[in-house]
mmCIF file of C-alpha atoms and ligand atoms in Angstrom:
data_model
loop_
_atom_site.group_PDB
_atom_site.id
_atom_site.type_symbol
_atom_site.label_atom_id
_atom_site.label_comp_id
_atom_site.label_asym_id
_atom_site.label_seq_id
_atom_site.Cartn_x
_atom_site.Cartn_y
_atom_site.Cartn_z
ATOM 1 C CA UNK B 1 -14.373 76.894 -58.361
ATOM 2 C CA UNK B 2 -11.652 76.570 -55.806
ATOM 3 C CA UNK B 3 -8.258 75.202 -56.897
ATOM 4 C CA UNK B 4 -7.939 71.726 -55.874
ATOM 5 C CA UNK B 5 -5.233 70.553 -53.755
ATOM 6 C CA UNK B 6 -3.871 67.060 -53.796
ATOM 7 C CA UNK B 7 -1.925 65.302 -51.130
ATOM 8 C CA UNK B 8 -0.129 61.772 -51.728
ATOM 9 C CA UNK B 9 0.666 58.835 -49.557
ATOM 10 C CA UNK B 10 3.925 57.107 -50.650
ATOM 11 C CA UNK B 11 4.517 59.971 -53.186
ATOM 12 C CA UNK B 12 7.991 58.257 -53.592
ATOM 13 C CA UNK B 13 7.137 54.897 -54.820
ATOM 14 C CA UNK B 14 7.056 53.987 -58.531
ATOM 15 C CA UNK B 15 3.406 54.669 -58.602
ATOM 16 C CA UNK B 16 3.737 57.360 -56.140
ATOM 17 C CA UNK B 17 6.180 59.026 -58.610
ATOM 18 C CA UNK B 18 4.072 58.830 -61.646
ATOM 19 C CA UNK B 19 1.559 60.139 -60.107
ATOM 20 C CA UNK B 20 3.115 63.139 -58.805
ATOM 21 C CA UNK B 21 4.230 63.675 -62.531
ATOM 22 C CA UNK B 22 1.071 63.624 -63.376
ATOM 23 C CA UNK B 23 -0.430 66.046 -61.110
ATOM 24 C CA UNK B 24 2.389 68.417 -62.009
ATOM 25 C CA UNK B 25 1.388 67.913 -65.467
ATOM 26 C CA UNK B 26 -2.571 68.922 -64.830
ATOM 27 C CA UNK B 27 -1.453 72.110 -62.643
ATOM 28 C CA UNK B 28 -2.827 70.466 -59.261
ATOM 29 C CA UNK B 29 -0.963 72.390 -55.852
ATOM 30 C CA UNK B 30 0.699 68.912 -54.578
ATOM 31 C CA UNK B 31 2.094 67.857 -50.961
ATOM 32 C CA UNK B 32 2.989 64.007 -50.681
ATOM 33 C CA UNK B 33 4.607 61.634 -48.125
ATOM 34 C CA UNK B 34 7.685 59.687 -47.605
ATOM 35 C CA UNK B 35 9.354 57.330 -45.427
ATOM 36 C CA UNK B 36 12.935 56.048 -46.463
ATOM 37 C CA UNK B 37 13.476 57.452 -49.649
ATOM 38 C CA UNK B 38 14.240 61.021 -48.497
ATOM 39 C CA UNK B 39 16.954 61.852 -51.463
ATOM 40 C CA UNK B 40 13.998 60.693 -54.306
ATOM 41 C CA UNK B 41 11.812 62.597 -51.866
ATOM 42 C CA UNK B 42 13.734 66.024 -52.374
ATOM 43 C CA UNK B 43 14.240 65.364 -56.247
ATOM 44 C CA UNK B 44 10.683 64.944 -56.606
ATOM 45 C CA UNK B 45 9.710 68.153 -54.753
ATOM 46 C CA UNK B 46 12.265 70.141 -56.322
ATOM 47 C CA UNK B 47 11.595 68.846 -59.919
ATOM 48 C CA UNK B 48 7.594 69.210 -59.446
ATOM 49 C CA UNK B 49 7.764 71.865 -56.941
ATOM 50 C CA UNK B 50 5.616 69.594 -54.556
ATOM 51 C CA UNK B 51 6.253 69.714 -50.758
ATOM 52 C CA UNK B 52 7.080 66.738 -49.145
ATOM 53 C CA UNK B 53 6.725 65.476 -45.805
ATOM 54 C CA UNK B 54 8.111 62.749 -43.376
ATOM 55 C CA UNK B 55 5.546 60.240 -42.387
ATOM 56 C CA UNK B 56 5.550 56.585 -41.066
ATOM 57 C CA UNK B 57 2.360 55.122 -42.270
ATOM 58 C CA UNK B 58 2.894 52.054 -40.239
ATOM 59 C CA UNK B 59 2.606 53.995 -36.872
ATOM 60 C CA UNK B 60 -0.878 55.327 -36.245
ATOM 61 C CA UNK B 61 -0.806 58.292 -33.983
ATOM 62 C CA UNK B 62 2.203 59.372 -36.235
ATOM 63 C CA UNK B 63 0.688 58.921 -39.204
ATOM 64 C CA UNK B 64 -2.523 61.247 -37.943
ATOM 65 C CA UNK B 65 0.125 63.940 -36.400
ATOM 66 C CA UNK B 66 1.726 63.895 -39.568
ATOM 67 C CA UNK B 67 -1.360 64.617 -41.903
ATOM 68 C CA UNK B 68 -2.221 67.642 -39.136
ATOM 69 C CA UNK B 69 1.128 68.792 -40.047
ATOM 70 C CA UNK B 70 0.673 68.501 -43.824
ATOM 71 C CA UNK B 71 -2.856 70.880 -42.930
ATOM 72 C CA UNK B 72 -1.198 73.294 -40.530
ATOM 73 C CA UNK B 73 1.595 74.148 -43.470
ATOM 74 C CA UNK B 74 -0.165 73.077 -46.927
ATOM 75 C CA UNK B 75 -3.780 73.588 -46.039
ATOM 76 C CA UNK B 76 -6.565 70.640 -45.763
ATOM 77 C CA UNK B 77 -6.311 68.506 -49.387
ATOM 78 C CA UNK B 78 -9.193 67.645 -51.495
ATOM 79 C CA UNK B 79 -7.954 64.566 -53.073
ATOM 80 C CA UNK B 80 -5.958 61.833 -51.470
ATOM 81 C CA UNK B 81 -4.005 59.430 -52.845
ATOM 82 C CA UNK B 82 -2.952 56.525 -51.454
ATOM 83 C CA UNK B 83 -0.240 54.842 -53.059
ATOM 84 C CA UNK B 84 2.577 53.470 -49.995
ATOM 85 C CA UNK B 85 2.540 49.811 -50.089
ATOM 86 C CA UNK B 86 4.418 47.347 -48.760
ATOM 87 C CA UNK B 87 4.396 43.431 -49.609
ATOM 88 C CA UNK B 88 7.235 41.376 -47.501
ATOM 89 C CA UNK B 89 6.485 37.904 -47.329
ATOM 90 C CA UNK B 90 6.600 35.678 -50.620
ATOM 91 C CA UNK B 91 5.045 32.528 -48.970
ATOM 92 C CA UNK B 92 2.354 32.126 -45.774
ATOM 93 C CA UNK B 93 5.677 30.104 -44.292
ATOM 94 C CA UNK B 94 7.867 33.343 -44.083
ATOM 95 C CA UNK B 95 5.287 35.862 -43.242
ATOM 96 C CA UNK B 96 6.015 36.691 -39.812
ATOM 97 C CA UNK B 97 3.684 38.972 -36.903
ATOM 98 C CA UNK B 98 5.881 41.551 -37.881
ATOM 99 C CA UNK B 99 5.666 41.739 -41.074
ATOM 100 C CA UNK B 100 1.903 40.912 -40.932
ATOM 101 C CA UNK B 101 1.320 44.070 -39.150
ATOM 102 C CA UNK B 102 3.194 46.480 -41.017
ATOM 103 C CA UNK B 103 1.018 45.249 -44.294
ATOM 104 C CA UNK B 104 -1.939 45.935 -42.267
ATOM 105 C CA UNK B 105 -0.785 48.977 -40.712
ATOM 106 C CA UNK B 106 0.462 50.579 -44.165
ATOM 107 C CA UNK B 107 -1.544 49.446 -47.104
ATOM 108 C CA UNK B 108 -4.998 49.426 -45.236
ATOM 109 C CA UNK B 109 -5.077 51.196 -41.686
ATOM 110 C CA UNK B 110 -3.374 54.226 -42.741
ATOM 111 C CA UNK B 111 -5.192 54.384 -45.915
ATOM 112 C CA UNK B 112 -8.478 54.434 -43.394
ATOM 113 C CA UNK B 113 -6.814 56.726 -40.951
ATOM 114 C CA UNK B 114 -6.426 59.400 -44.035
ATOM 115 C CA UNK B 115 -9.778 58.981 -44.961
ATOM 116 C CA UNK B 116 -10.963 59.189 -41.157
ATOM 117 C CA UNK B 117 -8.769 62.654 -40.184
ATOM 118 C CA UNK B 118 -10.143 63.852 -43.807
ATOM 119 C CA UNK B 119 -13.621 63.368 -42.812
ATOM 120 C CA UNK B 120 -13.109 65.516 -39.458
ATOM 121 C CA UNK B 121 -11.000 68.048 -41.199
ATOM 122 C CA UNK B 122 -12.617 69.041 -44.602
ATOM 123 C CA UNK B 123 -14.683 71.824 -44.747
ATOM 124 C CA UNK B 124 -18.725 70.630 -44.730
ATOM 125 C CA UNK B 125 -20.304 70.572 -48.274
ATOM 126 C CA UNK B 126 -16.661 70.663 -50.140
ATOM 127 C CA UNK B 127 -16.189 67.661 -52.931
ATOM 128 C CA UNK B 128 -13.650 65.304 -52.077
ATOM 129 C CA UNK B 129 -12.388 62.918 -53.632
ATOM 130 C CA UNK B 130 -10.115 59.655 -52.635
ATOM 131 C CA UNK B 131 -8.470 56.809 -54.513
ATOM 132 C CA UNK B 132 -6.673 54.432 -52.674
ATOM 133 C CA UNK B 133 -4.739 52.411 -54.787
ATOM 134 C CA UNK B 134 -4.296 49.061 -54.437
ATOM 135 C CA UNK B 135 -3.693 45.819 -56.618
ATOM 136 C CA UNK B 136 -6.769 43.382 -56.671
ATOM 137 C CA UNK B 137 -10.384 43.691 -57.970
ATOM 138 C CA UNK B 138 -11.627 40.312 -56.480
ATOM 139 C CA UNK B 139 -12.917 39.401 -60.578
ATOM 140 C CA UNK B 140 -9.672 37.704 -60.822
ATOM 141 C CA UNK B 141 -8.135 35.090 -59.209
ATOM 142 C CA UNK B 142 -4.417 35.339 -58.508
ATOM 143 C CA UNK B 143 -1.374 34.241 -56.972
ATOM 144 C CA UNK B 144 -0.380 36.878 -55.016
ATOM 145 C CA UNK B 145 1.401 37.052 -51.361
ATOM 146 C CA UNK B 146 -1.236 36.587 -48.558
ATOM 147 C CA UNK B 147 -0.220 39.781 -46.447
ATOM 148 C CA UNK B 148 -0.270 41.836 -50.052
ATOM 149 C CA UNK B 149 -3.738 40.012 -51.036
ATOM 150 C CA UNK B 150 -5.546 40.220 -47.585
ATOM 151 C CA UNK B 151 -5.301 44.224 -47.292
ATOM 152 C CA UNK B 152 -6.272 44.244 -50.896
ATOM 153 C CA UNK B 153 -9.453 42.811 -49.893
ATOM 154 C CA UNK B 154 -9.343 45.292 -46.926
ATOM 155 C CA UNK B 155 -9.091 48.084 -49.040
ATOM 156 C CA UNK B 156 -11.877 46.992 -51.433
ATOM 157 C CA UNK B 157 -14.523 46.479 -48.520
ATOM 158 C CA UNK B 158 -13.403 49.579 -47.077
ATOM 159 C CA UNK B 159 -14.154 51.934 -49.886
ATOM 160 C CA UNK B 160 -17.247 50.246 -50.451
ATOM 161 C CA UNK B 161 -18.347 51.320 -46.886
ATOM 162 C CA UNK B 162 -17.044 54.267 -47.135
ATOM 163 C CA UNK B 163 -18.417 55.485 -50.221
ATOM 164 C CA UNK B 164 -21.485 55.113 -48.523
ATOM 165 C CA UNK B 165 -20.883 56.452 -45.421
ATOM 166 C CA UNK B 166 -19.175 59.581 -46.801
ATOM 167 C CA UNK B 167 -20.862 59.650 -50.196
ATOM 168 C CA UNK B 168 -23.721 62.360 -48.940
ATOM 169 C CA UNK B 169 -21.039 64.543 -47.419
ATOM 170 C CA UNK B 170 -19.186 64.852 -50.883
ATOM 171 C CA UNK B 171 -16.621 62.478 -50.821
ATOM 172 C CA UNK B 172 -16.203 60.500 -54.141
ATOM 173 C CA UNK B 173 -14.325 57.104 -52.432
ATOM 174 C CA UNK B 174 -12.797 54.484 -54.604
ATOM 175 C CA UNK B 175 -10.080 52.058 -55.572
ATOM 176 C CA UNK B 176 -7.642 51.635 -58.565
ATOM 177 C CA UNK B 177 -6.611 48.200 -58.644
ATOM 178 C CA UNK B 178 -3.890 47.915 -61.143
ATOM 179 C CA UNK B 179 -2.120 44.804 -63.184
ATOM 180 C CA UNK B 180 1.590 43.908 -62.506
ATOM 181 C CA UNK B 181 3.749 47.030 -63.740
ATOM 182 C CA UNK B 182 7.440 47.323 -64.565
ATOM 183 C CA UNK B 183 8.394 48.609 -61.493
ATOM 184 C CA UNK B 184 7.889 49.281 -58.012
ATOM 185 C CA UNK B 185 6.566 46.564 -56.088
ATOM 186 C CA UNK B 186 6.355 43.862 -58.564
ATOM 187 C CA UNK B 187 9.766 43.458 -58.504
ATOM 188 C CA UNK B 188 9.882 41.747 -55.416
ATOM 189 C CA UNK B 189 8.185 38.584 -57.063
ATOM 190 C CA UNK B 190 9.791 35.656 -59.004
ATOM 191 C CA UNK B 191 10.722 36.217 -62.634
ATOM 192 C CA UNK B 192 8.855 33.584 -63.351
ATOM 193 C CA UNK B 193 5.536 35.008 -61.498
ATOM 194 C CA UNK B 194 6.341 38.052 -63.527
ATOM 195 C CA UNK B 195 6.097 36.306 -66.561
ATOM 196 C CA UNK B 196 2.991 34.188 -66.192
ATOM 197 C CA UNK B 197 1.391 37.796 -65.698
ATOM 198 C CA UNK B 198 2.738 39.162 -69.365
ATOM 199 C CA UNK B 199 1.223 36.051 -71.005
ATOM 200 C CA UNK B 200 -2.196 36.322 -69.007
ATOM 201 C CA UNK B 201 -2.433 39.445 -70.150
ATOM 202 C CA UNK B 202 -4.455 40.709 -72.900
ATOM 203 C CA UNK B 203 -2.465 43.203 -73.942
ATOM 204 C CA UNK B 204 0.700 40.528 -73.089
ATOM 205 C CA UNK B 205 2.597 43.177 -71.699
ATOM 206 C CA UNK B 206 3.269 44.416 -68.107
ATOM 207 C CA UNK B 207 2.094 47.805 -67.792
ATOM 208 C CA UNK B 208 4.046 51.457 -66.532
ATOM 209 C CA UNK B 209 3.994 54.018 -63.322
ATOM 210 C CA UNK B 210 2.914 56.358 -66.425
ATOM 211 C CA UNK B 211 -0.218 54.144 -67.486
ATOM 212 C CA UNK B 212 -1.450 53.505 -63.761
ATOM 213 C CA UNK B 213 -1.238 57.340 -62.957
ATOM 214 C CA UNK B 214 -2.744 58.425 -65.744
ATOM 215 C CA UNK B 215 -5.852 56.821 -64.373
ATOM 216 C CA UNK B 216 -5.341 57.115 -61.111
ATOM 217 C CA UNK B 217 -5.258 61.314 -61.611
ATOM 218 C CA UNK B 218 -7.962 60.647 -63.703
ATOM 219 C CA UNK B 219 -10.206 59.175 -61.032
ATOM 220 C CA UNK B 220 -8.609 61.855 -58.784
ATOM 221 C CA UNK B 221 -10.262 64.780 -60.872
ATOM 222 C CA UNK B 222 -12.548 63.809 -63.396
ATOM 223 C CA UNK B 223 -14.750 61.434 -61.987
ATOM 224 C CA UNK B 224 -18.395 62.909 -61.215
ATOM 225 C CA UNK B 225 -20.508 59.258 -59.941
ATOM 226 C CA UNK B 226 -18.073 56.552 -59.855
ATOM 227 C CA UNK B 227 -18.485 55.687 -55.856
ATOM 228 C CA UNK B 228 -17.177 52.746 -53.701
ATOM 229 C CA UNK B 229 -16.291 51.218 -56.483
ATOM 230 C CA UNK B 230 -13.316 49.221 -57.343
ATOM 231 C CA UNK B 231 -11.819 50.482 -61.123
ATOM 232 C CA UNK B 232 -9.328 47.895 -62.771
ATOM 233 C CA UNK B 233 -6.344 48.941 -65.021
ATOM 234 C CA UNK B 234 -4.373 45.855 -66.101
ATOM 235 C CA UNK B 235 -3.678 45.454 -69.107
ATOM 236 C CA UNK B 236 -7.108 42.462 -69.447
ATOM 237 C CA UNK B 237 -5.862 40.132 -66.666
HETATM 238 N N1 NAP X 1 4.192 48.080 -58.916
HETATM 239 C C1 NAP X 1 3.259 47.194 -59.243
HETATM 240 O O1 NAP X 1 3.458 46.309 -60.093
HETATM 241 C C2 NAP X 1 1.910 47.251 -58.595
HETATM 242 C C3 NAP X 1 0.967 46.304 -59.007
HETATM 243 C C4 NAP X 1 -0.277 46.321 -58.421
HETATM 244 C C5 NAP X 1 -0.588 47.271 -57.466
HETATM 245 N N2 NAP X 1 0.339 48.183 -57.079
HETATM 246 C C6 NAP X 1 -0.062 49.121 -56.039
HETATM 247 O O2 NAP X 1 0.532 50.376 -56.169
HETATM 248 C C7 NAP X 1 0.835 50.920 -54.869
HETATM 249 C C8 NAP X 1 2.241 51.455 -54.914
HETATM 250 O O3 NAP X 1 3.122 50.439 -55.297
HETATM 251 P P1 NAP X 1 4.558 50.786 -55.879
HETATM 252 O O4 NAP X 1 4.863 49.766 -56.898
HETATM 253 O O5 NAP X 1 4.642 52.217 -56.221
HETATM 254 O O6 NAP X 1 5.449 50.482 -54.579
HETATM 255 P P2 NAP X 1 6.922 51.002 -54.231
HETATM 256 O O7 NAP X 1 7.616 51.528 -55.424
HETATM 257 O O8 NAP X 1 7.563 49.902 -53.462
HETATM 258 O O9 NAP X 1 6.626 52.229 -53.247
HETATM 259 C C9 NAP X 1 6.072 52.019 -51.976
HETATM 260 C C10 NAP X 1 5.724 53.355 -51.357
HETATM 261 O O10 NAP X 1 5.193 53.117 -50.049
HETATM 262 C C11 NAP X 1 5.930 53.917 -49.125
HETATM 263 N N3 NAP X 1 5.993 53.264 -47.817
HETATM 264 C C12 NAP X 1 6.334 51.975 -47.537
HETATM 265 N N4 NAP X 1 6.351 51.787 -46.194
HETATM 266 C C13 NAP X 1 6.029 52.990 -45.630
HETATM 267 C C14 NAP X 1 5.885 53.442 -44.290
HETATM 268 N N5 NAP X 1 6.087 52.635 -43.228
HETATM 269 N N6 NAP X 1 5.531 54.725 -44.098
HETATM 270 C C15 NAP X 1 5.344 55.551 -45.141
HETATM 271 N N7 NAP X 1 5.452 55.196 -46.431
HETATM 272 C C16 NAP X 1 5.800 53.914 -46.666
HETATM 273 C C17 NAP X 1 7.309 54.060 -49.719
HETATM 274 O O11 NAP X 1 7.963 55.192 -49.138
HETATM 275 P P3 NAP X 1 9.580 55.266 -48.983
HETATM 276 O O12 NAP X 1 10.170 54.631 -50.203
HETATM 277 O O13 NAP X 1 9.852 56.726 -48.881
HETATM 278 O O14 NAP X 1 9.912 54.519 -47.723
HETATM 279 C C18 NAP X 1 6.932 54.281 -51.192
HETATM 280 O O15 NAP X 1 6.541 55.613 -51.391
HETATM 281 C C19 NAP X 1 0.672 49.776 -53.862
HETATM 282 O O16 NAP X 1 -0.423 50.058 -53.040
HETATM 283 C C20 NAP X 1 0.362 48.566 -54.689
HETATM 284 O O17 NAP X 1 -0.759 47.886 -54.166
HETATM 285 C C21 NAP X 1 1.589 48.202 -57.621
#
């Protein structure tokens, strides 16, 4: 069998991070993508000896130019990750077009873009296989931002449709939707939210970058039929 080859979308978040750590861990050839956080971008290639590359997920024809770059240097992956998020607008009264549009444009569209380029670019017949990760399974109800929450939903439907429309080609499609961690984009909610979240949960604890990409990699390499599917991990919310 063919050594598999990963490639990450927002390798630098908190998630993004973990993940990478992960992949180093299991011996999986990495590349991964940044936008602002080019000095964690260069620590994390040189500690993991990943490559890392410059992409703006909210801009479309960049974001496809940018994955033909990551094939021309790194070769085509097999498993994508996609782990860039972004979640601006507390309350429906702040969220503005702007901001509406980059949500859209980076948690969903580019997620779709990746999985569109991936389709025209893998080899016929090779397993592929893509998590998108994302933070909502639909079973629960919650209070989370609307721009965050509505490409959730996005993401759910899409890998539904996708793991359908891919699924007899060989790709393996699905989404991780984890619980409210210690870091990364959580911490942009209230202290209060973030506490009504540790008491709902089962395990009353918020959970960790290491926990999430634990499973994430784990849906990334060991899963044989788990298709268009949404997994949870958090913590029994
Ligand atoms: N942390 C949590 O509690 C939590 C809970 C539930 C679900 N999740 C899910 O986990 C995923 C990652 O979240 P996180 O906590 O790791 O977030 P994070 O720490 O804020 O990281 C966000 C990532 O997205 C990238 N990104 C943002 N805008 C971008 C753009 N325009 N172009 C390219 N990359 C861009 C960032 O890159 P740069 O920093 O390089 O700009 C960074 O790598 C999200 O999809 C979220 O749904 C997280």
């Amino acid at each position: 069998m063919q050594p598999r080859v990963a490639l990450v979308l927002g390798g630098t978040g908190a998630v993004g991070g973990a993940v990478l750590a992960e992949l180093a861990r299991r011996g999986v050839a990495t590349s991964f993508t940044y936008w602002r956080s080019a000095e964690r971008a260069r620590g994390l290639a040189a500690e993991h000896g990943q490559h890392a590359f410059r992409i703006d997920l909210a801009d479309a024809a960049a974001t496809t130019a940018g994955l033909d770059t990551v094939a021309a240097e790194r070769g085509v992956p097999d498993i994508l990750i996609h782990c860039a998020g972004v979640s601006a607008a507390p309350a429906l009264a702040d969220l503005g077009v702007e901001q509406w549009r980059e949500a859209v444009a980076v948690n969903a569209h580019s997620a779709l873009l990746a999985c569109q380029w991936l389709a025209r670019r893998a080899p016929p017949g090779a397993p592929v296989d893509v998590v998108v990760v994302g933070g909502l399974d639909r079973t629960q109800s919650l209070p989370l931002p609307v721009d965050f929450a509505a490409t959730q939903g996005m993401l759910s439907a899409m890998v539904m449709a996708l793991g359908h429309e891919l699924g007899p080609r060989g790709f393996r499609v699905n989404m991780m939707a984890l619980g409210m961690l210690d870091a990364g984009l959580s911490r942009s909610l209230a202290a209060r939210r973030r506490k009504d979240y540790e008491s709902f949960s089962a395990l009353r604890r918020l959970g960790t970058p290491a926990e999430a990409a634990r499973a994430i990699v784990w849906l990334a390499l060991e899963n044989s039929y788990v298709q268009g599917k949404v997994l949870a991990v958090n913590g029994g919310i």
